[in-house]
Amino acid sequence: MEWQEGRIDWYLDGEVIGTYEGPTPQEKMFILVALFQYSGWIGEVDPNMTYPRDLEVDYVRVYAKDSG
């Protein structure tokens, strides 16, 4: 995920897979890696989805852009 004022981009394997444009949080943010269902700004939940579901994460890379 890359956060900047007014925009958040989500990445998978170095490719942008989703973008949100609009008001962004001004306070400290945290990373939460989870598997759950939620309808709303991420889209609708498919009622025909099969369960159980799995999530495998090899690594999460965290960095800060140089502000200079």
Coordinates of C-alpha atoms in Angstrom, one line a residue, residues 7 12-13 18-19 21 25 29 37 43 54-55 64 66 68:
R7 CA -4.9 8.7 -2.6
L12 CA 0.5 -7.1 -5.1
D13 CA 3.8 -8.4 -6.5
G18 CA -6.6 -1.1 -6.5
T19 CA -6.7 2.7 -5.9
E21 CA -9.0 8.6 -4.2
P25 CA -6.4 9.7 7.3
M29 CA -1.9 4.4 10.6
Q37 CA -15.5 -10.0 4.4
G43 CA -17.0 -3.7 -3.2
D54 CA -7.1 -19.3 3.1
L55 CA -4.6 -16.4 3.1
A64 CA 9.1 5.4 4.2
D66 CA 12.5 10.2 1.5
G68 CA 13.9 15.5 1.2

